[in-house]
Amino acid sequence: KLADNWDLRTLPGLMFSQRNLIYMLRDEQIEPGDVLRKHDMKLESTLLQFPTMIKYRSTRESNYRPYVFWGLNPAIDLATRKKVKIEERPKIRLNKFDVYAELGIGLDNYLQYFKYSTELKFSYGLFNMVDKDGTEYTKAFKRLGSKMVTLVLCFE
């Protein structure tokens, strides 16, 4: 607790997610030249997160208390070095570490025996996530960053 309505909070967590990267790929196997096919790359991530947020809560009205929060969320992707299956190629690899700038709104609901919160969080990745391995697939990207919208339900 920083002041009456101000809190500093950290909520370490584990998040399972999937990112879809859709792009056009030259298909030399079918016909040489400029024949393009759509390629949908699924990038699965298991993120270990360590968010540190500043939270401003309004005064409690009845059993509700709205709040806003902002802060930084360092994350480690535990699935970045997972072996790529043959049928999933071509596939780019992402960097293991990112930091997200986060902003969100929420509502605390106070019940008789517990409190639950619903929040909507917007996250923006600050680092370039492409692991430059020298292949033509990673050369095509100058920057690849994360943008997420998350709905969080928290029970206390």
mmCIF file of C-alpha atoms in Angstrom:
data_model
loop_
_atom_site.group_PDB
_atom_site.id
_atom_site.type_symbol
_atom_site.label_atom_id
_atom_site.label_comp_id
_atom_site.label_asym_id
_atom_site.label_seq_id
_atom_site.Cartn_x
_atom_site.Cartn_y
_atom_site.Cartn_z
ATOM 1 C CA LYS A 1 0.000 0.000 0.000
ATOM 2 C CA LEU A 2 1.522 3.323 -1.081
ATOM 3 C CA ALA A 3 -1.304 5.634 0.073
ATOM 4 C CA ASP A 4 -5.057 5.471 0.746
ATOM 5 C CA ASN A 5 -6.098 4.474 -2.774
ATOM 6 C CA TRP A 6 -2.682 3.648 -4.283
ATOM 7 C CA ASP A 7 -1.133 0.173 -4.309
ATOM 8 C CA LEU A 8 2.032 -1.363 -5.677
ATOM 9 C CA ARG A 9 1.297 -4.914 -6.713
ATOM 10 C CA THR A 10 3.022 -7.859 -8.279
ATOM 11 C CA LEU A 11 1.191 -10.966 -9.475
ATOM 12 C CA PRO A 12 3.631 -13.544 -10.883
ATOM 13 C CA GLY A 13 1.929 -15.947 -13.226
ATOM 14 C CA LEU A 14 2.084 -18.481 -16.015
ATOM 15 C CA MET A 15 0.256 -17.781 -19.293
ATOM 16 C CA PHE A 16 -0.348 -20.183 -22.181
ATOM 17 C CA SER A 17 -0.891 -18.444 -25.516
ATOM 18 C CA GLN A 18 -0.710 -18.826 -29.269
ATOM 19 C CA ARG A 19 0.212 -16.188 -31.837
ATOM 20 C CA ASN A 20 -0.708 -16.554 -35.502
ATOM 21 C CA LEU A 21 1.654 -15.008 -38.042
ATOM 22 C CA ILE A 22 0.112 -15.006 -41.532
ATOM 23 C CA TYR A 23 2.263 -14.110 -44.534
ATOM 24 C CA MET A 24 2.796 -14.928 -48.221
ATOM 25 C CA LEU A 25 5.536 -17.434 -49.100
ATOM 26 C CA ARG A 26 7.092 -18.102 -52.507
ATOM 27 C CA ASP A 27 6.300 -21.703 -53.475
ATOM 28 C CA GLU A 28 9.184 -23.008 -55.606
ATOM 29 C CA GLN A 29 8.075 -26.643 -55.254
ATOM 30 C CA ILE A 30 4.897 -26.202 -57.312
ATOM 31 C CA GLU A 31 6.118 -23.830 -60.027
ATOM 32 C CA PRO A 32 9.248 -21.704 -60.279
ATOM 33 C CA GLY A 33 8.716 -17.970 -60.406
ATOM 34 C CA ASP A 34 6.505 -15.670 -58.432
ATOM 35 C CA VAL A 35 3.842 -18.125 -57.257
ATOM 36 C CA LEU A 36 2.879 -17.167 -53.702
ATOM 37 C CA ARG A 37 0.944 -19.174 -51.173
ATOM 38 C CA LYS A 38 -0.459 -18.104 -47.848
ATOM 39 C CA HIS A 39 1.381 -19.524 -44.841
ATOM 40 C CA ASP A 40 -0.114 -19.491 -41.357
ATOM 41 C CA MET A 41 2.567 -19.911 -38.708
ATOM 42 C CA LYS A 42 1.329 -20.821 -35.241
ATOM 43 C CA LEU A 43 3.747 -19.732 -32.527
ATOM 44 C CA GLU A 44 2.889 -21.259 -29.169
ATOM 45 C CA SER A 45 4.187 -19.581 -26.041
ATOM 46 C CA THR A 46 4.314 -20.428 -22.367
ATOM 47 C CA LEU A 47 5.100 -17.171 -20.598
ATOM 48 C CA LEU A 48 6.444 -16.923 -17.070
ATOM 49 C CA GLN A 49 5.469 -13.372 -16.044
ATOM 50 C CA PHE A 50 6.579 -11.050 -13.239
ATOM 51 C CA PRO A 51 4.351 -7.939 -13.510
ATOM 52 C CA THR A 52 4.879 -4.913 -11.271
ATOM 53 C CA MET A 53 1.937 -2.514 -11.374
ATOM 54 C CA ILE A 54 0.779 0.694 -9.774
ATOM 55 C CA LYS A 55 -2.924 0.463 -9.016
ATOM 56 C CA TYR A 56 -5.275 3.348 -8.258
ATOM 57 C CA ARG A 57 -8.580 2.294 -6.666
ATOM 58 C CA SER A 58 -11.575 4.562 -6.273
ATOM 59 C CA THR A 59 -13.551 4.624 -3.033
ATOM 60 C CA ARG A 60 -15.756 1.617 -2.414
ATOM 61 C CA GLU A 61 -19.418 2.045 -3.335
ATOM 62 C CA SER A 62 -21.628 -0.700 -1.920
ATOM 63 C CA ASN A 63 -19.779 -3.909 -2.906
ATOM 64 C CA TYR A 64 -17.886 -2.532 -5.926
ATOM 65 C CA ARG A 65 -14.595 -0.723 -6.328
ATOM 66 C CA PRO A 66 -13.306 0.221 -9.810
ATOM 67 C CA TYR A 67 -9.597 0.679 -10.446
ATOM 68 C CA VAL A 68 -6.992 1.446 -13.097
ATOM 69 C CA PHE A 69 -3.428 0.147 -13.235
ATOM 70 C CA TRP A 70 -0.257 0.490 -15.276
ATOM 71 C CA GLY A 71 3.254 -0.870 -15.115
ATOM 72 C CA LEU A 72 5.858 -3.187 -16.592
ATOM 73 C CA ASN A 73 5.683 -6.928 -17.040
ATOM 74 C CA PRO A 74 8.945 -8.817 -17.708
ATOM 75 C CA ALA A 75 8.218 -12.214 -19.283
ATOM 76 C CA ILE A 76 10.243 -15.295 -20.135
ATOM 77 C CA ASP A 77 8.946 -17.552 -22.933
ATOM 78 C CA LEU A 78 9.601 -21.140 -21.860
ATOM 79 C CA ALA A 79 8.536 -22.599 -25.251
ATOM 80 C CA THR A 80 10.943 -20.719 -27.558
ATOM 81 C CA ARG A 81 13.506 -23.504 -27.889
ATOM 82 C CA LYS A 82 10.981 -26.293 -28.413
ATOM 83 C CA LYS A 83 11.788 -28.631 -31.331
ATOM 84 C CA VAL A 84 10.003 -27.668 -34.576
ATOM 85 C CA LYS A 85 8.093 -30.480 -36.334
ATOM 86 C CA ILE A 86 8.763 -31.050 -40.050
ATOM 87 C CA GLU A 87 5.153 -30.272 -41.052
ATOM 88 C CA GLU A 88 5.299 -26.909 -39.230
ATOM 89 C CA ARG A 89 8.270 -25.597 -41.238
ATOM 90 C CA PRO A 90 9.138 -22.931 -42.235
ATOM 91 C CA LYS A 91 8.992 -21.522 -38.726
ATOM 92 C CA ILE A 92 10.799 -18.605 -37.142
ATOM 93 C CA ARG A 93 11.976 -18.590 -33.577
ATOM 94 C CA LEU A 94 11.195 -15.849 -31.096
ATOM 95 C CA ASN A 95 13.491 -14.387 -28.470
ATOM 96 C CA LYS A 96 13.073 -15.764 -24.990
ATOM 97 C CA PHE A 97 12.751 -12.483 -23.048
ATOM 98 C CA ASP A 98 10.378 -9.532 -23.457
ATOM 99 C CA VAL A 99 9.061 -6.679 -21.329
ATOM 100 C CA TYR A 100 5.482 -5.505 -21.739
ATOM 101 C CA ALA A 101 4.158 -2.041 -20.938
ATOM 102 C CA GLU A 102 0.680 -2.644 -19.531
ATOM 103 C CA LEU A 103 -2.401 -0.547 -18.904
ATOM 104 C CA GLY A 104 -5.749 -1.764 -17.678
ATOM 105 C CA ILE A 105 -9.037 -1.204 -15.910
ATOM 106 C CA GLY A 106 -10.825 -3.445 -13.462
ATOM 107 C CA LEU A 107 -13.603 -3.853 -10.941
ATOM 108 C CA ASP A 108 -13.341 -5.425 -7.482
ATOM 109 C CA ASN A 109 -16.531 -7.213 -6.373
ATOM 110 C CA TYR A 110 -16.784 -7.884 -2.644
ATOM 111 C CA LEU A 111 -18.856 -10.896 -1.603
ATOM 112 C CA GLN A 112 -19.477 -12.344 1.840
ATOM 113 C CA TYR A 113 -16.494 -14.742 1.960
ATOM 114 C CA PHE A 114 -14.219 -13.647 -0.880
ATOM 115 C CA LYS A 115 -13.458 -10.935 -3.393
ATOM 116 C CA TYR A 116 -13.224 -11.380 -7.137
ATOM 117 C CA SER A 117 -11.921 -8.950 -9.702
ATOM 118 C CA THR A 118 -12.501 -8.642 -13.412
ATOM 119 C CA GLU A 119 -9.968 -6.667 -15.420
ATOM 120 C CA LEU A 120 -9.240 -5.808 -19.018
ATOM 121 C CA LYS A 121 -5.521 -5.425 -19.712
ATOM 122 C CA PHE A 122 -3.699 -4.044 -22.773
ATOM 123 C CA SER A 123 -0.053 -5.099 -23.220
ATOM 124 C CA TYR A 124 2.565 -3.809 -25.651
ATOM 125 C CA GLY A 125 5.887 -5.631 -26.095
ATOM 126 C CA LEU A 126 8.888 -3.306 -25.941
ATOM 127 C CA PHE A 127 11.524 -5.584 -27.502
ATOM 128 C CA ASN A 128 11.994 -7.011 -31.012
ATOM 129 C CA MET A 129 10.997 -10.665 -30.706
ATOM 130 C CA VAL A 130 12.547 -12.048 -33.928
ATOM 131 C CA ASP A 131 15.538 -14.273 -33.239
ATOM 132 C CA LYS A 132 17.770 -13.314 -36.200
ATOM 133 C CA ASP A 133 19.130 -16.719 -37.268
ATOM 134 C CA GLY A 134 20.184 -15.681 -40.794
ATOM 135 C CA THR A 135 17.394 -17.499 -42.675
ATOM 136 C CA GLU A 136 15.280 -15.778 -45.327
ATOM 137 C CA TYR A 137 12.268 -15.943 -43.017
ATOM 138 C CA THR A 138 13.815 -13.828 -40.273
ATOM 139 C CA LYS A 139 15.401 -11.416 -42.759
ATOM 140 C CA ALA A 140 11.896 -10.443 -43.901
ATOM 141 C CA PHE A 141 11.064 -8.893 -40.511
ATOM 142 C CA LYS A 142 12.588 -5.663 -39.219
ATOM 143 C CA ARG A 143 10.612 -5.810 -35.996
ATOM 144 C CA LEU A 144 8.094 -8.229 -34.596
ATOM 145 C CA GLY A 145 6.467 -7.126 -31.354
ATOM 146 C CA SER A 146 3.663 -8.398 -29.194
ATOM 147 C CA LYS A 147 0.353 -6.652 -28.670
ATOM 148 C CA MET A 148 -2.149 -8.375 -26.391
ATOM 149 C CA VAL A 149 -5.571 -7.804 -24.941
ATOM 150 C CA THR A 150 -6.267 -9.962 -21.892
ATOM 151 C CA LEU A 151 -9.379 -10.545 -19.806
ATOM 152 C CA VAL A 152 -8.364 -11.546 -16.265
ATOM 153 C CA LEU A 153 -10.541 -13.057 -13.522
ATOM 154 C CA CYS A 154 -8.923 -13.005 -10.080
ATOM 155 C CA PHE A 155 -10.354 -14.638 -6.943
ATOM 156 C CA GLU A 156 -9.069 -13.681 -3.479
#
